[in-house]
Coordinates of C-alpha atoms in Angstrom, one line a residue:
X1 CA 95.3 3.3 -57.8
X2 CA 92.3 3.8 -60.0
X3 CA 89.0 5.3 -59.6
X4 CA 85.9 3.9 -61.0
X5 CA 82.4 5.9 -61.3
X6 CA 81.0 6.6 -57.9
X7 CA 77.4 6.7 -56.6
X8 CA 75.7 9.7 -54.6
X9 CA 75.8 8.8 -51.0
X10 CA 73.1 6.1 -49.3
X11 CA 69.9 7.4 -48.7
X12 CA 70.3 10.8 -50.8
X13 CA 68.5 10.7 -54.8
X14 CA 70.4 11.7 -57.5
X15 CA 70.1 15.2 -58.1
X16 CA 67.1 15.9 -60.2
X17 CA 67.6 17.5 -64.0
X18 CA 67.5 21.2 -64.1
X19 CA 65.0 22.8 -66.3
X20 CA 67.6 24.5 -68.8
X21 CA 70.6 23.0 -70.2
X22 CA 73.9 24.9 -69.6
X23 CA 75.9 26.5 -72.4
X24 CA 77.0 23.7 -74.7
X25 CA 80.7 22.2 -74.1
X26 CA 83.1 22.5 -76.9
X27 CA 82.4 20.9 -80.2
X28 CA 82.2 16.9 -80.4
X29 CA 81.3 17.3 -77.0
X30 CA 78.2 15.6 -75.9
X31 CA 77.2 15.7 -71.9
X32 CA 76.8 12.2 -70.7
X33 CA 72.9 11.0 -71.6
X34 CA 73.1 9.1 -68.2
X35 CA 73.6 11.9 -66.2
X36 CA 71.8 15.7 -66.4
X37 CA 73.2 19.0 -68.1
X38 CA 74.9 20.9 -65.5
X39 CA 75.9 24.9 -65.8
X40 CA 79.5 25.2 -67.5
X41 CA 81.5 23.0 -70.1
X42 CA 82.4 19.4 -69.3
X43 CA 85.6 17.8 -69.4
X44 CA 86.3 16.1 -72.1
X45 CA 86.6 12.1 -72.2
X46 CA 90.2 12.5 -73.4
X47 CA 91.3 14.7 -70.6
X48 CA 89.5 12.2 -68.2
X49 CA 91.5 9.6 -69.7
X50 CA 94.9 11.5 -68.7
X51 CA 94.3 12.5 -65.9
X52 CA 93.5 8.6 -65.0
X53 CA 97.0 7.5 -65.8
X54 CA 98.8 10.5 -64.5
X55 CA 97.1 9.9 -61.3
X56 CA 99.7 8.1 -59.3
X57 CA 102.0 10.9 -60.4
X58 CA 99.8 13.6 -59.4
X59 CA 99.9 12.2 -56.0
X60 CA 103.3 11.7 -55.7
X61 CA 103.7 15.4 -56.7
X62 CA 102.0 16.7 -54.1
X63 CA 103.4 14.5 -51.5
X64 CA 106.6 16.0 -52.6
X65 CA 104.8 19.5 -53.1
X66 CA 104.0 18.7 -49.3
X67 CA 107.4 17.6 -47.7
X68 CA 108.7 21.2 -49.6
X69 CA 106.7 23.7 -48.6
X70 CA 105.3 22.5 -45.1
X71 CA 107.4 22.4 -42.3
X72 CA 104.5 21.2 -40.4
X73 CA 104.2 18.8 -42.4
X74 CA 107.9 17.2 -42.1
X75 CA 107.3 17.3 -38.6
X76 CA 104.5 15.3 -38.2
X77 CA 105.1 11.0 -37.6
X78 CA 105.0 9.0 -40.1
X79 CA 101.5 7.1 -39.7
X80 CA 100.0 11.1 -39.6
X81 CA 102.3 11.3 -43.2
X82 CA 101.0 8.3 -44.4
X83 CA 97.0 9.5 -43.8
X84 CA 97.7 12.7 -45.5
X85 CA 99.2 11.0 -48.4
X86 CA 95.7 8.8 -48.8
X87 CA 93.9 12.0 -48.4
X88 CA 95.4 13.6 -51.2
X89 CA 95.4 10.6 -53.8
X90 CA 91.8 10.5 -52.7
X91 CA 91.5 13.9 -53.6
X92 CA 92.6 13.5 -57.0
X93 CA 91.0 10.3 -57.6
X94 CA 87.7 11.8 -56.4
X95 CA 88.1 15.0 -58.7
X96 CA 88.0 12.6 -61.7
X97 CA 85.3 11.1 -60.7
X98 CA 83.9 14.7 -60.6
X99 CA 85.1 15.6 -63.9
X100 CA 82.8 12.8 -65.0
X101 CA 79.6 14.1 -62.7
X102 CA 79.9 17.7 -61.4
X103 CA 76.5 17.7 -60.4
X104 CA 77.2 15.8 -57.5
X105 CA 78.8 18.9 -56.0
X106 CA 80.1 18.4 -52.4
X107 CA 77.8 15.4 -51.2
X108 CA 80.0 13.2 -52.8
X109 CA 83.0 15.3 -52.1
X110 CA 83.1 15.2 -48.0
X111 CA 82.9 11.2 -48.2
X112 CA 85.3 10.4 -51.2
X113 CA 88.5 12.5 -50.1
X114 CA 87.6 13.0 -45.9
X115 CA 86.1 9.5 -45.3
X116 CA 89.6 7.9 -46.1
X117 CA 91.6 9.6 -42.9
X118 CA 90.8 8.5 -39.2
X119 CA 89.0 10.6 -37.4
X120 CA 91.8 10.9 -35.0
X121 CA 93.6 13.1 -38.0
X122 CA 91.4 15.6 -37.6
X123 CA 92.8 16.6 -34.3
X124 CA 96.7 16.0 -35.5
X125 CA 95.4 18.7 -38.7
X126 CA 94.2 21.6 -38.3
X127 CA 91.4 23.6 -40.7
X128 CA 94.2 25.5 -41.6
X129 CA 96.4 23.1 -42.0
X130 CA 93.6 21.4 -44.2
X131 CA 93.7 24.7 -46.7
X132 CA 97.2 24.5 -47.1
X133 CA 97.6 20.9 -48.0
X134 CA 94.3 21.0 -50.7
X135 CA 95.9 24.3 -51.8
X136 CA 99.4 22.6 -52.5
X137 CA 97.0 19.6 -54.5
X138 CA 95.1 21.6 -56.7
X139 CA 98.5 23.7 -57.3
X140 CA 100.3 20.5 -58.7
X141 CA 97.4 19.8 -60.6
X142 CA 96.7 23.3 -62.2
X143 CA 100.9 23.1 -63.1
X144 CA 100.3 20.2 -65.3
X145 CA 97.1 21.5 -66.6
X146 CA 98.4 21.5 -70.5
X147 CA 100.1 18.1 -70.3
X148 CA 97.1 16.8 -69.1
X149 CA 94.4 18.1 -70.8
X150 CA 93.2 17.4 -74.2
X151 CA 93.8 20.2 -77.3
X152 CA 91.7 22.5 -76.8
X153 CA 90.7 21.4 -73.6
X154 CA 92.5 23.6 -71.2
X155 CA 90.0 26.4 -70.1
X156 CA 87.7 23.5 -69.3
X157 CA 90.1 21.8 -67.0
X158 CA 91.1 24.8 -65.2
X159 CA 87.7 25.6 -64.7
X160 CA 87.3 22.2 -63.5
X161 CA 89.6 22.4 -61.0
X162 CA 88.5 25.8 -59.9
X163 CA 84.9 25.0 -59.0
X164 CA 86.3 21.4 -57.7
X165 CA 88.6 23.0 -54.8
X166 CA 85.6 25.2 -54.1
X167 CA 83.7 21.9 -53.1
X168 CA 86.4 20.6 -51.5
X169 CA 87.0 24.2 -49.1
X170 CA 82.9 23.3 -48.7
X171 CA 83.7 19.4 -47.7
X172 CA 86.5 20.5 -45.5
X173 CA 84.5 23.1 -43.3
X174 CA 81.7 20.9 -43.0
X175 CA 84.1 17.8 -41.9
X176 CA 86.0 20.3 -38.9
X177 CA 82.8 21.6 -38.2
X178 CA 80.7 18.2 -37.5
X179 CA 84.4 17.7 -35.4
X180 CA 84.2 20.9 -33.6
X181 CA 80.8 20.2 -32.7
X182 CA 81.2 16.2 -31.4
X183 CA 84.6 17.3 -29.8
X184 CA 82.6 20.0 -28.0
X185 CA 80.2 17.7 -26.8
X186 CA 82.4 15.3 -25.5
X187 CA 84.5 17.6 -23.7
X188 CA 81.1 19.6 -21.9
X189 CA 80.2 15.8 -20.9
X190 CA 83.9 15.3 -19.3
X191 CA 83.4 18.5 -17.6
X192 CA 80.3 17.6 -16.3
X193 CA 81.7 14.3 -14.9
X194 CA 85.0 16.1 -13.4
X195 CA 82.5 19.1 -11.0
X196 CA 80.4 16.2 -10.3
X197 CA 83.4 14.4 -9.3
X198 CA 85.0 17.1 -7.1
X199 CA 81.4 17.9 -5.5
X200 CA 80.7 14.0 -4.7
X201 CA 84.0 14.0 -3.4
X202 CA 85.7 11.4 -5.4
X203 CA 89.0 11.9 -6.2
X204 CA 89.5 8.2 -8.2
X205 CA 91.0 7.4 -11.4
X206 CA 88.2 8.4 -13.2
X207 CA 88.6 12.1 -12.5
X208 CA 92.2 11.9 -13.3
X209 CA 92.1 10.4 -16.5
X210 CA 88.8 12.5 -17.4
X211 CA 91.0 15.8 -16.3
X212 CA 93.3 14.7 -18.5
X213 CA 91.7 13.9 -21.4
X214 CA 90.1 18.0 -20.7
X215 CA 94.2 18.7 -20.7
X216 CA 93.7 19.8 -17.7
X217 CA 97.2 20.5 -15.9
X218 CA 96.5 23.8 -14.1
X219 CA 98.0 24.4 -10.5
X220 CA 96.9 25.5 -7.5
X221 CA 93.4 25.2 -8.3
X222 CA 90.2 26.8 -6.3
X223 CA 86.4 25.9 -6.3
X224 CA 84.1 29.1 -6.3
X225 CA 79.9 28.2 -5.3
X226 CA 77.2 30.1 -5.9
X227 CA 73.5 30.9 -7.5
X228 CA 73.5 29.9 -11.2
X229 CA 71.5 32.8 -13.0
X230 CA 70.2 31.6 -16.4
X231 CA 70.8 28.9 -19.2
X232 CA 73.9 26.8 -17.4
X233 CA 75.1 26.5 -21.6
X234 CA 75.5 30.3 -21.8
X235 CA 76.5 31.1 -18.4
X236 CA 79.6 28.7 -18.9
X237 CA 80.2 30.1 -22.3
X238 CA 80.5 33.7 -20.4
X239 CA 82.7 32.2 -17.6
X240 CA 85.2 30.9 -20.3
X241 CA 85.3 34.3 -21.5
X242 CA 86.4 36.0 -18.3
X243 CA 89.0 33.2 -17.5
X244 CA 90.4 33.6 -21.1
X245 CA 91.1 37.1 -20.3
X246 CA 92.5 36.7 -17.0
X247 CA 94.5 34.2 -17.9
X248 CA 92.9 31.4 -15.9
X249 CA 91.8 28.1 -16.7
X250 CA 87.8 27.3 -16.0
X251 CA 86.0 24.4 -15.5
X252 CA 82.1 24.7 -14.7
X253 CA 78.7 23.0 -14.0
X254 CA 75.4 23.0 -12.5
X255 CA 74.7 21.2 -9.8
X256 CA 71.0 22.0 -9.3
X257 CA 70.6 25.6 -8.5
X258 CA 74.2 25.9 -8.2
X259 CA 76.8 27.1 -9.8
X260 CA 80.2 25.4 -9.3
X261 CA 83.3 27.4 -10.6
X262 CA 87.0 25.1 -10.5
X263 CA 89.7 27.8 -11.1
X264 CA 93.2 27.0 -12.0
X265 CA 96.4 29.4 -12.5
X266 CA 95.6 31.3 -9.4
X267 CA 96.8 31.2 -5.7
X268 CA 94.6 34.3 -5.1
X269 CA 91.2 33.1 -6.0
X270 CA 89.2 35.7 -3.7
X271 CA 90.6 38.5 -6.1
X272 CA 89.7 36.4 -9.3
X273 CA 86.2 35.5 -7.8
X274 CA 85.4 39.2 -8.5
X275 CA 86.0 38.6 -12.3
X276 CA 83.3 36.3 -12.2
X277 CA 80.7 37.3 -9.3
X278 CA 78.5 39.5 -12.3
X279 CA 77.5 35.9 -14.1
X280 CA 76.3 34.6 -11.0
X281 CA 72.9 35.0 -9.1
X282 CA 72.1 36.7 -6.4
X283 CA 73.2 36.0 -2.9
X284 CA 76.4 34.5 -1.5
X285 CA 79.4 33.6 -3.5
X286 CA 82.2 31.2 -1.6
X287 CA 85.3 31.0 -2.2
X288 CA 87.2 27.5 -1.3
X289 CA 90.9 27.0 -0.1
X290 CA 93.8 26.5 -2.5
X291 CA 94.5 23.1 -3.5
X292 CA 97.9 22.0 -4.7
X293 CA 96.4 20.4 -7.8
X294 CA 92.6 18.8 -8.8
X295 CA 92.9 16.0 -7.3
X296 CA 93.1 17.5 -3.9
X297 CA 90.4 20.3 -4.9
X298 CA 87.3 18.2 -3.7
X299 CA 88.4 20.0 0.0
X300 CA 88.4 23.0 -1.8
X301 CA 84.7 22.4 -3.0
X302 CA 83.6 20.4 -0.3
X303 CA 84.2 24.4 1.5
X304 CA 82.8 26.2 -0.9
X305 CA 79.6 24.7 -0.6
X306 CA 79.2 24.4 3.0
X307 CA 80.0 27.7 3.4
X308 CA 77.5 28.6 0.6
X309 CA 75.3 26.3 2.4
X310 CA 76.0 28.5 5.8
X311 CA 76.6 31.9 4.2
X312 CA 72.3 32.9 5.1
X313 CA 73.8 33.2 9.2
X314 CA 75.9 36.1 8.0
X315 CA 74.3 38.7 6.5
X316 CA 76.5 41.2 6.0
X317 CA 79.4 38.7 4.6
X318 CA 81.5 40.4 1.8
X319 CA 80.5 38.8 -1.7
X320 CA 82.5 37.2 -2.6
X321 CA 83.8 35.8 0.6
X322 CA 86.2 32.7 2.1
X323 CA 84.9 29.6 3.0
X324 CA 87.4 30.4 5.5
X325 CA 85.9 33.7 7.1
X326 CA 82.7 31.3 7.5
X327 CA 83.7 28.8 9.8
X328 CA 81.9 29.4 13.0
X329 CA 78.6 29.3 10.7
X330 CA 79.4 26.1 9.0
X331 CA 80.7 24.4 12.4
X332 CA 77.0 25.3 13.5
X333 CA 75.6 24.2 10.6
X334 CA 76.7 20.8 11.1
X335 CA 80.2 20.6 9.0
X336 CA 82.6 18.5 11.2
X337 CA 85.3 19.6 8.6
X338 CA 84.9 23.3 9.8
X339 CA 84.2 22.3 13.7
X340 CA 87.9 20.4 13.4
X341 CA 89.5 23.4 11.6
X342 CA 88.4 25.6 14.9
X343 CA 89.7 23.1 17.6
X344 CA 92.4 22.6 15.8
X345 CA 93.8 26.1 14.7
X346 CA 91.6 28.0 17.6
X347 CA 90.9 26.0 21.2
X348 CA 93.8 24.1 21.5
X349 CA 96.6 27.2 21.0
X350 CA 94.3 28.9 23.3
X351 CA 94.7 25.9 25.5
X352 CA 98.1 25.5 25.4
X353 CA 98.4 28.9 26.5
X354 CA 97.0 27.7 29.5
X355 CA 93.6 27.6 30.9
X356 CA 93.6 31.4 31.6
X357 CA 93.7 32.6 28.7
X358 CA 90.3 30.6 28.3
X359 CA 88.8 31.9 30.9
X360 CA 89.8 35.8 30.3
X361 CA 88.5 35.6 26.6
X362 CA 85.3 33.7 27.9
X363 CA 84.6 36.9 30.4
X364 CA 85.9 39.4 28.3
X365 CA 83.3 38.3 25.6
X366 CA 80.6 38.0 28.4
X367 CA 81.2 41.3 29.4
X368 CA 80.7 43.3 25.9
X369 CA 84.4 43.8 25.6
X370 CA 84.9 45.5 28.5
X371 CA 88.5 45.6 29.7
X372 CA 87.5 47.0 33.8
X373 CA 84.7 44.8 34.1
X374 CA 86.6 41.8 32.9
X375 CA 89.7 43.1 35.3
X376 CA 87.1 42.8 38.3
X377 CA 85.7 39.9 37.7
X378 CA 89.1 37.7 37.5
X379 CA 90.3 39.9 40.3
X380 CA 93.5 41.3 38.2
X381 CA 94.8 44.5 36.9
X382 CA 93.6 45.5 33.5
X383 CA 97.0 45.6 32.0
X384 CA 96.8 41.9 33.1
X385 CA 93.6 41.8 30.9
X386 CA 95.5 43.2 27.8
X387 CA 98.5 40.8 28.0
X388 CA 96.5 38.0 28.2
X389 CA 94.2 39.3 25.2
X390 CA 97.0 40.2 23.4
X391 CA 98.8 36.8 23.9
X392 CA 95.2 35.5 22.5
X393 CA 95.9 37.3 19.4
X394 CA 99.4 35.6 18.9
X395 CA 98.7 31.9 19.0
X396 CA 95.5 32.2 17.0
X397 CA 95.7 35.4 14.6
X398 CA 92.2 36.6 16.0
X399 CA 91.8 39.9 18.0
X400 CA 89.2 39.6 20.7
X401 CA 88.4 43.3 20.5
X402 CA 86.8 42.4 17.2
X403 CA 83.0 41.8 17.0
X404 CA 83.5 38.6 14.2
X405 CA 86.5 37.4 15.6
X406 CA 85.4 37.1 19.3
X407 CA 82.6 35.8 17.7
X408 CA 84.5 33.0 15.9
X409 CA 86.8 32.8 19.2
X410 CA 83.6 32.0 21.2
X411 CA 82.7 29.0 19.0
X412 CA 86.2 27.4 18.8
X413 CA 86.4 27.3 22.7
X414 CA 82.2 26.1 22.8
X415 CA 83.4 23.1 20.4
X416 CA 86.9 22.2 22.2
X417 CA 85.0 22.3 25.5
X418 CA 82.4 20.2 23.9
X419 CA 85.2 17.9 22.4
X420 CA 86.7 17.5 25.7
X421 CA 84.4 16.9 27.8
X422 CA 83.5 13.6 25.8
X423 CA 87.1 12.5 25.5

């Protein structure tokens, strides 16, 4: 494989000629007249010349260099090995090319020796990675420096190679970063689409395969709702934080004014939700139910935000709270999700209980949860009164003595009356 003379990129000049030469290169060498002086001694023609046949044997070197010293390497498939080993001829081919014009610096660098992998070898390679691999180059090179360079000619060539793996540590950084910065795009769009999913309440293909190209496999998984408070880019950025440290995985968007928080790793997200209620706004902050994976999380936020929806009926509602605890307020606010929940899990164990349990609750409710009064008004002892209240408390977990659970007890048997009296 040869390289001939190369061109600065498209659309960039050739860089202009400085005002002062550089000290002079060694004697009976002349800098090229169709190029400018640059600072520091050229390479000489002859070196040039060896380095051009020893080329395929430079990169053989370091392929070998590679298979040696990098397990990581070995371990990689083949196609990945076969990239790499482009990469590094390039990177020896290009560096002759340099010899010939340094002042080119890294412009031509990033495009001669990077533009020759995929960009899909960026992800297989890390920046690290990158070092190691133009470290192990530069170290074949630099062991063959007096075979290859002319008489006299070996400071020059180690200098050479010295500021030429400093463009190329240049090129590298600038490739990952320009990565970094489109992979981090891409991925903030996917997140976007997956909230918007789960909100919409599509659970299709497209939120699997968008989940998974996010590498998203985190079980059970939660939706938290909420004011946003500030710019949605930082706020997210925060979030991440916190969920790094707690172990969780996050994914986030703004819907609006609203923030929408999909936690994963946790089947205790009222406890995590306290991690994260500073970076939110003011006002309520909901809590959905656990979901066995994100798939089955739109019910999760499809809570959340009725109950954050709801939450202004209950003043005094603990921050963060359930989507849960809110039901009575979201069955009045409309959601059939929460009204079915409450006939379901309240009214009818109450009415399998039989229909006087019904009516002793009812009264006992009516009558500011008063045990005589209630006792006199079904025309039974008050012990009577507490079997039946405690029996109550058995089929549907909710005390009536208590001011928010008579409260959501009183609903439940409004909506299953409702319910069946149309059926």
């Amino acid at each position: 494989m040869t390289a001939g003379p190369h061109l600065p990129p498209a659309g960039e000049p050739a860089t202009p000629a400085p005002t002062a030469a550089g000290p002079p290169g060694p004697a009976g060498d002349s800098p090229d007249p169709g190029h400018p002086p640059v600072t520091g001694g050229r390479v000489r023609e002859e070196t040039i010349e060896r380095l051009q046949a020893a080329m395929s044997s430079l990169g053989t070197d370091a392929m070998a260099a590679m298979e040696r010293r990098l397990p990581w390497f070995r371990a990689m498939s083949a196609e990945n090995r076969s990239w790499i080993g482009l990469v590094a001829q390039a990177g020896i081919a290009a560096f002759m090319d340099w010899v010939r014009h340094p002042e080119w610096g890294r412009r031509a660098v990033a495009g001669e020796v990077f533009g020759t992998a995929p960009r899909e070898l960026a992800r297989a390679v890390s920046l690290q990675q990158a070092v190691e691999m133009v470290r192990i180059t530069i170290d074949v090179v630099e062991a063959r420096v007096d075979e290859l360079a002319a008489p006299g000619g070996e400071a020059e060539l180690r200098e050479a190679v010295l500021r030429y793996t400093r463009e190329v540590a240049f090129a590298a950084a600038r490739v990952y970063a320009r990565t970094a910065e489109a992979r981090g795009a891409w991925d903030a769009r996917l997140e976007a689409l997956v909230v918007d999913s789960l909100v919409r309440g599509d659970a299709g293909e497209g939120l699997k395969s968008w989940a998974s190209a996010l590498n998203w496999s985190s079980s059970p998984v939660a939706v938290i709702a909420g004011a946003a408070d500030g710019e949605p880019e930082g706020l997210i950025d925060d979030l991440r934080v916190i969920a790094r440290r707690a172990r969780l995985d996050l994914l986030a968007g703004v819907q609006g004014s609203t923030l929408v928080v999909v936690l994963g790793g946790t089947a205790d997200p009222l406890s995590a939700a306290h991690q994260f209620a500073g970076r939110f706004g003011p006002g309520p902050l909901v809590v959905g139910p656990v979901m066995a994976d994100l798939n089955s999380a739109t019910r999760s936020a499809a809570a959340a935000l009725a109950g954050l929806r709801a939450a202004p009926a209950w003043p005094d509602a603990p921050r963060p709270v359930n989507a849960s605890d809110l039901l009575p307020e979201r069955a009045l606010d409309g959601d059939t999700t929460a009204a079915a929940e409450l006939i379901e899990d309240v009214y009818e164990p109450l009415l399998s209980g039989g229909s006087a349990l019904i009516e002793t609750v009812v009264t006992y409710l009516e009558q500011g949860f008063s045990l005589e009064a209630t006792a006199r008004l079904l025309f039974v002892h008050p012990n009577t009164v507490r079997y039946r209240l405690r029996r109550v408390s058995e089929l549907t977990g909710l005390s009536p003595s208590r001011g928010r659970a008579g409260f959501t007890l009183w609903v439940a048997i409004v909506l299953g009356r409702l319910i069946h009296k149309r059926t």
